[in-house]
Coordinates of C-alpha atoms in Angstrom, one line a residue:
Chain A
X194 CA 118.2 11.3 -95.2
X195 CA 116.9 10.0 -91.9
X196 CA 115.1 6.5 -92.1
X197 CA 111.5 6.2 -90.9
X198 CA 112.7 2.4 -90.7
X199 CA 115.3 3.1 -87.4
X200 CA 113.0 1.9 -85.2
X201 CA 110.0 -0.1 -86.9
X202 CA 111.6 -4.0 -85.9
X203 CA 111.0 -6.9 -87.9
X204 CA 107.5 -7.6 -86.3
X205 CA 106.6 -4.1 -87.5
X206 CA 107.6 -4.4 -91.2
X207 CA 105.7 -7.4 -91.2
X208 CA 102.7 -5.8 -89.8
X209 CA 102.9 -3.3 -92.6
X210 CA 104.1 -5.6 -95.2
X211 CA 100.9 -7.7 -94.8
X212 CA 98.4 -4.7 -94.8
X213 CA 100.5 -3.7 -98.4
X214 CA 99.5 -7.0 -99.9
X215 CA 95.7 -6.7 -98.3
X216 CA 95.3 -3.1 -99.6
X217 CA 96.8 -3.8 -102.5
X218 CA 94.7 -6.9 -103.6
X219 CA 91.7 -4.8 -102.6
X220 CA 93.3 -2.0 -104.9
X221 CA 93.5 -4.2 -108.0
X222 CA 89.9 -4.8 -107.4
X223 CA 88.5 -0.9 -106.9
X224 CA 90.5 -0.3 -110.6
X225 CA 88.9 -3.5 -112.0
X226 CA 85.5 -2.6 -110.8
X227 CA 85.9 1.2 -112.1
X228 CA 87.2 0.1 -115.7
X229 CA 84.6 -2.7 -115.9
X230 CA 82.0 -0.2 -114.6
X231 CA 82.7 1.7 -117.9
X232 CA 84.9 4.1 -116.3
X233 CA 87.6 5.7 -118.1
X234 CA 91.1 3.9 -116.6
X235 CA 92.7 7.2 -115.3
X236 CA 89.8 8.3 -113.1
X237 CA 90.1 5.2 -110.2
X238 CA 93.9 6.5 -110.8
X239 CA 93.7 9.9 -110.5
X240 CA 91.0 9.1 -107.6
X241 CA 92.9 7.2 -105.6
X242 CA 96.5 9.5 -106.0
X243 CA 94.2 12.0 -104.7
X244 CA 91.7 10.7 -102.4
X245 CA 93.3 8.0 -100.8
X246 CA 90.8 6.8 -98.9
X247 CA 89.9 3.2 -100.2
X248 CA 85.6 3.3 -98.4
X249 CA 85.6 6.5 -99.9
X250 CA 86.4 6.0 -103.1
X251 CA 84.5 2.4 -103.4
X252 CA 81.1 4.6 -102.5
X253 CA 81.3 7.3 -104.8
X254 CA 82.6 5.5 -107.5
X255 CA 80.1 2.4 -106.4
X256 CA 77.6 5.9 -106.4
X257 CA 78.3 7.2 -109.9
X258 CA 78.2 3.8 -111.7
X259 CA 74.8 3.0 -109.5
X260 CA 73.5 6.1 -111.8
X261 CA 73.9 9.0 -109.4
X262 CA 75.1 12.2 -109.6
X263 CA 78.4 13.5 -109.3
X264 CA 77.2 15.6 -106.3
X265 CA 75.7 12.5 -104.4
X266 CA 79.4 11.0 -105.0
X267 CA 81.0 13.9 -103.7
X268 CA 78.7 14.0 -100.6
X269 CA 79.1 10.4 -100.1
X270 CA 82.6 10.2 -100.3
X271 CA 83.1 13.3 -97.5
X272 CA 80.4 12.1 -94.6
X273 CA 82.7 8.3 -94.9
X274 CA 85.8 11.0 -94.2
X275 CA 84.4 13.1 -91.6
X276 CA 86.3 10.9 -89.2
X277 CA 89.5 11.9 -90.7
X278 CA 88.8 15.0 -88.2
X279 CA 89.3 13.6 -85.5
X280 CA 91.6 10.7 -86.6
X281 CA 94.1 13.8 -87.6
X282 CA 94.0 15.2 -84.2
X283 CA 94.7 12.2 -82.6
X284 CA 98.1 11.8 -84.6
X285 CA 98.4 15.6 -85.1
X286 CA 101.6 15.4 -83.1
X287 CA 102.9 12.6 -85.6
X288 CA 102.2 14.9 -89.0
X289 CA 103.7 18.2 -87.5
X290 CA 107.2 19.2 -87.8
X291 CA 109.5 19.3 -91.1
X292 CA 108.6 21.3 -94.6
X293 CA 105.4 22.3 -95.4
X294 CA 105.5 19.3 -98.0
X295 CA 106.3 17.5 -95.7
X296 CA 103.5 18.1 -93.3
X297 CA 101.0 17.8 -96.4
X298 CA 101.6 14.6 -97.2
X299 CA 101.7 13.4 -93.5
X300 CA 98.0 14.7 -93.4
X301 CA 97.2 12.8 -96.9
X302 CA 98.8 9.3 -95.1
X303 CA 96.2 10.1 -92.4
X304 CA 94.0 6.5 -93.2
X305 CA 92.0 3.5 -90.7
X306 CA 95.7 1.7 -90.7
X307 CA 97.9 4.2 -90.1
X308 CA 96.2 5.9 -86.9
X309 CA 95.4 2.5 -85.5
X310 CA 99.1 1.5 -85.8
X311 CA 100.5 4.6 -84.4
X312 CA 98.4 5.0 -81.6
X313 CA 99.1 1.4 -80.7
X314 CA 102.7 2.8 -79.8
X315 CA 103.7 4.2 -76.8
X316 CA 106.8 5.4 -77.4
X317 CA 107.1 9.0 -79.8
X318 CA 109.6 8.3 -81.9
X319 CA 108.5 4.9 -82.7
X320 CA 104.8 6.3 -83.1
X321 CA 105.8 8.6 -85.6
X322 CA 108.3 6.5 -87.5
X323 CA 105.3 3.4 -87.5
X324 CA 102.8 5.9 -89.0
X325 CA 105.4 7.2 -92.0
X326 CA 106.7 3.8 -92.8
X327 CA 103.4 2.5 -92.6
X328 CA 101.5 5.0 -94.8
X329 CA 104.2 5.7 -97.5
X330 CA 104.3 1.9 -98.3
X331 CA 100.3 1.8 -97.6
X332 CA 100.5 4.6 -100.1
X333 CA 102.7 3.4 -102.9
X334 CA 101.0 -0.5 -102.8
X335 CA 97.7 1.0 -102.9
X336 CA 98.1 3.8 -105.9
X337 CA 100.2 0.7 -107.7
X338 CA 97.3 -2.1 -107.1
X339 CA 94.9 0.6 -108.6
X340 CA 96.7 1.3 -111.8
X341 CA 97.1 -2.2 -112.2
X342 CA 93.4 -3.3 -111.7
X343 CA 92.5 -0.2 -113.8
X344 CA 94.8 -1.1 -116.6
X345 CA 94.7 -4.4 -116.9
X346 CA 91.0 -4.1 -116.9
X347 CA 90.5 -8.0 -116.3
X348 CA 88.1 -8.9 -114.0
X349 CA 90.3 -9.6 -111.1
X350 CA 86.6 -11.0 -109.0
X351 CA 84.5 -10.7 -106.3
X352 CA 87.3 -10.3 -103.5
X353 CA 84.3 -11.5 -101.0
X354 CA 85.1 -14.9 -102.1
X355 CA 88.6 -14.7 -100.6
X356 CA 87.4 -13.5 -97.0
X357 CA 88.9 -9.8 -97.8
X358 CA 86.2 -8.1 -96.9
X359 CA 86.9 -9.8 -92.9
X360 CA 90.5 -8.7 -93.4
X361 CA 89.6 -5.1 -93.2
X362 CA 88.1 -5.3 -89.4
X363 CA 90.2 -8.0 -88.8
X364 CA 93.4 -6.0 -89.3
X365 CA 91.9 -3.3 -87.0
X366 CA 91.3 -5.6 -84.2
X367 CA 94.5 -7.0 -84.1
X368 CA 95.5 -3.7 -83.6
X369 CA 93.1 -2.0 -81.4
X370 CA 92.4 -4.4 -79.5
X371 CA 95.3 -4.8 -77.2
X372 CA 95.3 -1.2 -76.7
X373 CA 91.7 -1.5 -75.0
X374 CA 92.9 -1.8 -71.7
X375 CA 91.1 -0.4 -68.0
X376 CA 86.9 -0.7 -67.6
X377 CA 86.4 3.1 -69.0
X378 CA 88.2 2.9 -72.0
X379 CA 86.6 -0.8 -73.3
X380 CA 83.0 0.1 -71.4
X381 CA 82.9 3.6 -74.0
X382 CA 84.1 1.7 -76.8
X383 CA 81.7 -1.0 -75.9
X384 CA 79.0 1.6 -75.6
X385 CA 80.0 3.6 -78.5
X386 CA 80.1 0.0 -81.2
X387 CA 76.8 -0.4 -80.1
X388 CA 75.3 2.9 -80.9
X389 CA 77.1 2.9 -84.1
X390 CA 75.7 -0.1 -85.1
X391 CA 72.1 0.4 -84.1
X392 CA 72.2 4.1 -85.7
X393 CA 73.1 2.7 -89.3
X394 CA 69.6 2.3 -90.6
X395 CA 68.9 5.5 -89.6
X396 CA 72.1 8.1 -90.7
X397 CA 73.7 8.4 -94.1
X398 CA 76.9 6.4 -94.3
X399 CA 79.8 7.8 -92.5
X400 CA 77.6 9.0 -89.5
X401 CA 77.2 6.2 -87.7
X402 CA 80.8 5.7 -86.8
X403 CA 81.0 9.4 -85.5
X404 CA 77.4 8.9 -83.2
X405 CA 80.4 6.7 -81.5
X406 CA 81.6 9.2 -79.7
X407 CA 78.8 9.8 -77.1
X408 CA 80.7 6.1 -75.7
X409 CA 83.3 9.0 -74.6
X410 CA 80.5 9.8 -71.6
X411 CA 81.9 6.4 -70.0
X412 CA 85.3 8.2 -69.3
X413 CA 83.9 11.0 -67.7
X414 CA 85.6 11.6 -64.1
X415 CA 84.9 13.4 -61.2
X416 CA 85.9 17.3 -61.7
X417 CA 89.0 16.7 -59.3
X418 CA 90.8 14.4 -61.2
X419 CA 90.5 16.3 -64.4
X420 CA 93.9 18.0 -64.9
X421 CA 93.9 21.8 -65.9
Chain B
X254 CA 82.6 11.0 -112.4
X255 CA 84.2 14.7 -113.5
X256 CA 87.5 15.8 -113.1
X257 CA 86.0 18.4 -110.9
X258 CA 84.1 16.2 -109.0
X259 CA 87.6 14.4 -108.2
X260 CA 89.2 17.5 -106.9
X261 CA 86.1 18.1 -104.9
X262 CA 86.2 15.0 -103.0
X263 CA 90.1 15.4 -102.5
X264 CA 90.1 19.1 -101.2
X265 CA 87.7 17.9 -98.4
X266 CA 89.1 15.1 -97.4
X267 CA 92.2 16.9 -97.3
X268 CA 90.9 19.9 -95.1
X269 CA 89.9 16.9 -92.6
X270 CA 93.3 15.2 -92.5
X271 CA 95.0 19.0 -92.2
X272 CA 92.5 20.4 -89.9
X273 CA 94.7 18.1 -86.8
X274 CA 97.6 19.4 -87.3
X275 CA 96.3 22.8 -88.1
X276 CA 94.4 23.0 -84.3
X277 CA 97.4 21.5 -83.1
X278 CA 99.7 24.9 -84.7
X279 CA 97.3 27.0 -82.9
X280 CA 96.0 25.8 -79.8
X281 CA 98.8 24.0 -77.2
X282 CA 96.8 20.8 -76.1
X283 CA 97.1 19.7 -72.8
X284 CA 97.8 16.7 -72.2
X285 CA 94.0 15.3 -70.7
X286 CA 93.2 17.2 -74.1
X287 CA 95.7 14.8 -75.8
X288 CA 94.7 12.1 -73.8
X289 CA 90.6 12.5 -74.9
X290 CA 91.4 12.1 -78.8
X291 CA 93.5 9.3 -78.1
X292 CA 90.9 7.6 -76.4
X293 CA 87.9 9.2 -79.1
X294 CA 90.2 7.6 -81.9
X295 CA 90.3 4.3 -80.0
X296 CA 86.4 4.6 -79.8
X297 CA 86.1 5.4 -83.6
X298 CA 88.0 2.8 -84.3
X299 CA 86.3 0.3 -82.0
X300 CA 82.8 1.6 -84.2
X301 CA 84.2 0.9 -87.3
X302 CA 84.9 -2.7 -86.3
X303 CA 81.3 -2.8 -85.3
X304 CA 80.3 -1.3 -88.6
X305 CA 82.5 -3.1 -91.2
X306 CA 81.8 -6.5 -89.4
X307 CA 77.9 -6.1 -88.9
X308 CA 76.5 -3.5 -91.7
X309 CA 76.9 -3.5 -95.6
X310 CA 75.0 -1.5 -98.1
X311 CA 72.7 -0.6 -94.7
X312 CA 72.0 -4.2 -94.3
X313 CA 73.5 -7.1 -92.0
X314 CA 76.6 -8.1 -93.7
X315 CA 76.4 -11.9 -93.6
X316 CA 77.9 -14.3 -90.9
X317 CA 80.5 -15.3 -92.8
X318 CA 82.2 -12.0 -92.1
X319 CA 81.2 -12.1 -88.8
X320 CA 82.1 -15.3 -88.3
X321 CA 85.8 -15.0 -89.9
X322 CA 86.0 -11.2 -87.5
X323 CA 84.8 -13.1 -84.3
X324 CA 87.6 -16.0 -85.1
X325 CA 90.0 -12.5 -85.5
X326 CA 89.2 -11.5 -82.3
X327 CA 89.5 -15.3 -80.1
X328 CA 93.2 -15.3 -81.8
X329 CA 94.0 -11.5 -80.4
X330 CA 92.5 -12.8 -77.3
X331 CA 95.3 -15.7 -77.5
X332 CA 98.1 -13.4 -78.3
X333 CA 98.8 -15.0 -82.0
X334 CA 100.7 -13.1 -84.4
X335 CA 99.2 -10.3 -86.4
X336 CA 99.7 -11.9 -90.1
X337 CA 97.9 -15.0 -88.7
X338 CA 94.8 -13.2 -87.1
X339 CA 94.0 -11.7 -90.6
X340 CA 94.8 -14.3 -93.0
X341 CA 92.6 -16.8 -90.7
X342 CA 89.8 -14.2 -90.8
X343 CA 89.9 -14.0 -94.0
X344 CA 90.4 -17.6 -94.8
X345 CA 87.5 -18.7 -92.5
X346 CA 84.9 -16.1 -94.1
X347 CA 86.0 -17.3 -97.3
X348 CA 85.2 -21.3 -96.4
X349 CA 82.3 -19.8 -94.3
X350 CA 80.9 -18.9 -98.2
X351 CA 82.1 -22.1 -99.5
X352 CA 80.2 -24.2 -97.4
X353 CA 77.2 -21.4 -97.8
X354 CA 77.0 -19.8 -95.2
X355 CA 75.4 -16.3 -96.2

């Protein structure tokens, strides 16, 4: 079987390696909170098998335990994925090609991390071998953390008091960052943090992020240069 | 939280995280096409820096967090390694609380 690992390098695997033990830390805590919530142990499992979207799954659980509805969870937990949309476009190129199966499960390893990493690539082969490696073990570290947390049922904490909740956005920049390079590209993103940001009080959660992508206007060339 | 309501949340986040490579079957992007959701996922991801540094639960989050994310951001700027850019962000929001900041 052909090895996603043939080209992810030693600085690579350590990238991934150390988003494994961030997610997974962050894992053990989501089952904690569920069981100690009053949550039976096998839904935070079977949630996060099927789900697999860690914000998603912290607000509707963090919804149904705050005393809403099932439906409010449900609604919750799609408006934070809605940018799984375009995210799966972006690396649509990565998913595609192999068995059906295959190509499923590409889709399901679709998170933040795993977009992030592979569009920080240049090279094909290396984006798509970066974005397997990187959300099979993201995968497996996460789904393992959960049953843990869920099973073991201890109070692993408030996961604030270690600085994880900076590790998230910390993690991103790290690997967005570099790839913000010319005066368009960092001027829409610029433009498009800020309206994000200022939309929040207004928009249900998951929104704001998306009102990001009028910061796109900023790349907007002159008709000539736009290629057919 | 049902069963149901499990499967629910799973089939639509699913249909987003197909729907890519779905387009992708049926329409031949070009590549300034391929080149615009490069750049929109770069934007969305830029946002939710913004958002997971600045907002929880609708509020400010703190500048702890903002402080640990901002320290993330001078070390990028100074080309450390990746494994030390997080685990100083996260090791400088958690002192930030220790000495109390909010």
């Amino acid at each position: 079987m052909r090895s996603v690992w043939r080209t992810v390098d030693v600085k690579r695997a350590r990238v991934i390696t150390l988003l494994c033990i961030a997610d997974a830390v962050v894992a053990l805590s989501f089952g904690a909170i569920c069981v100690g919530g009053g949550l039976e142990w096998w839904i935070p499992v079977v949630l996060s098998l099927v789900v697999f979207a860690g914000g998603a799954q912290f607000a509707a659980v963090g919804t149904v335990l705050a005393g809403g509805s099932a439906a409010a969870a449900v609604a919750t937990g799609l408006l934070l994925n809605t940018r799984l949309l375009p995210f799966s476009v972006s690396v649509a190129d990565v998913i595609k090609g192999g068995s059906p199966l295959r190509q499923a499960f590409g889709a399901h390893i679709v998170t933040d991390e795993t977009v992030a990493l592979a569009l920080a690539e240049t090279d094909a082969e290396r984006r798509r071998d970066v974005f397997w490696a990187c959300g099979v073990s993201l995968f497996v570290c996460w789904n393992l953390g959960v049953a843990v947390g869920a099973v073991a049922g201890a109070r692993i904490g408030d996961t604030d008091a270690f600085g994880l909740d900076a590790a998230f956005p910390a993690v991103l920049v790290a690997i967005v960052l570099p790839s913000l390079t010319g005066t368009r590209v960092r001027l829409s993103a610029a433009v498009g943090s800020a309206v994000a940001v200022l939309s929040t009080p207004f928009l249900a959660a998951g929104l704001p992020v998306l009102t990001s992508l009028v910061g796109l206007v900023a790349l907007v060339r002159r008709p000539s240069r736009v290629r057919g | 939280m049902s069963l149901l309501a499990i499967f629910v949340l799973a089939a639509g986040t699913f249909a987003f995280r197909i729907a890519g490579p779905l387009l992708a079957d049926r329409f031949e992007f070009s590549e300034s096409v391929q080149a615009w959701t490069t750049h929109a996922a770069t934007v969305l991801l830029a946002a939710l820096i913004a958002t997971s540094t600045l907002v929880q639960d609708g509020e400010f989050a703190g500048w702890a967090r903002l402080g640990g994310v901002g320290l993330a951001v001078v070390l990028v700027a100074l080309r450390a390694p990746f494994p030390v850019v997080v685990i100083a962000a996260a090791a400088a929001t958690a002192g930030l609380r220790q000495l109390g900041v909010g």
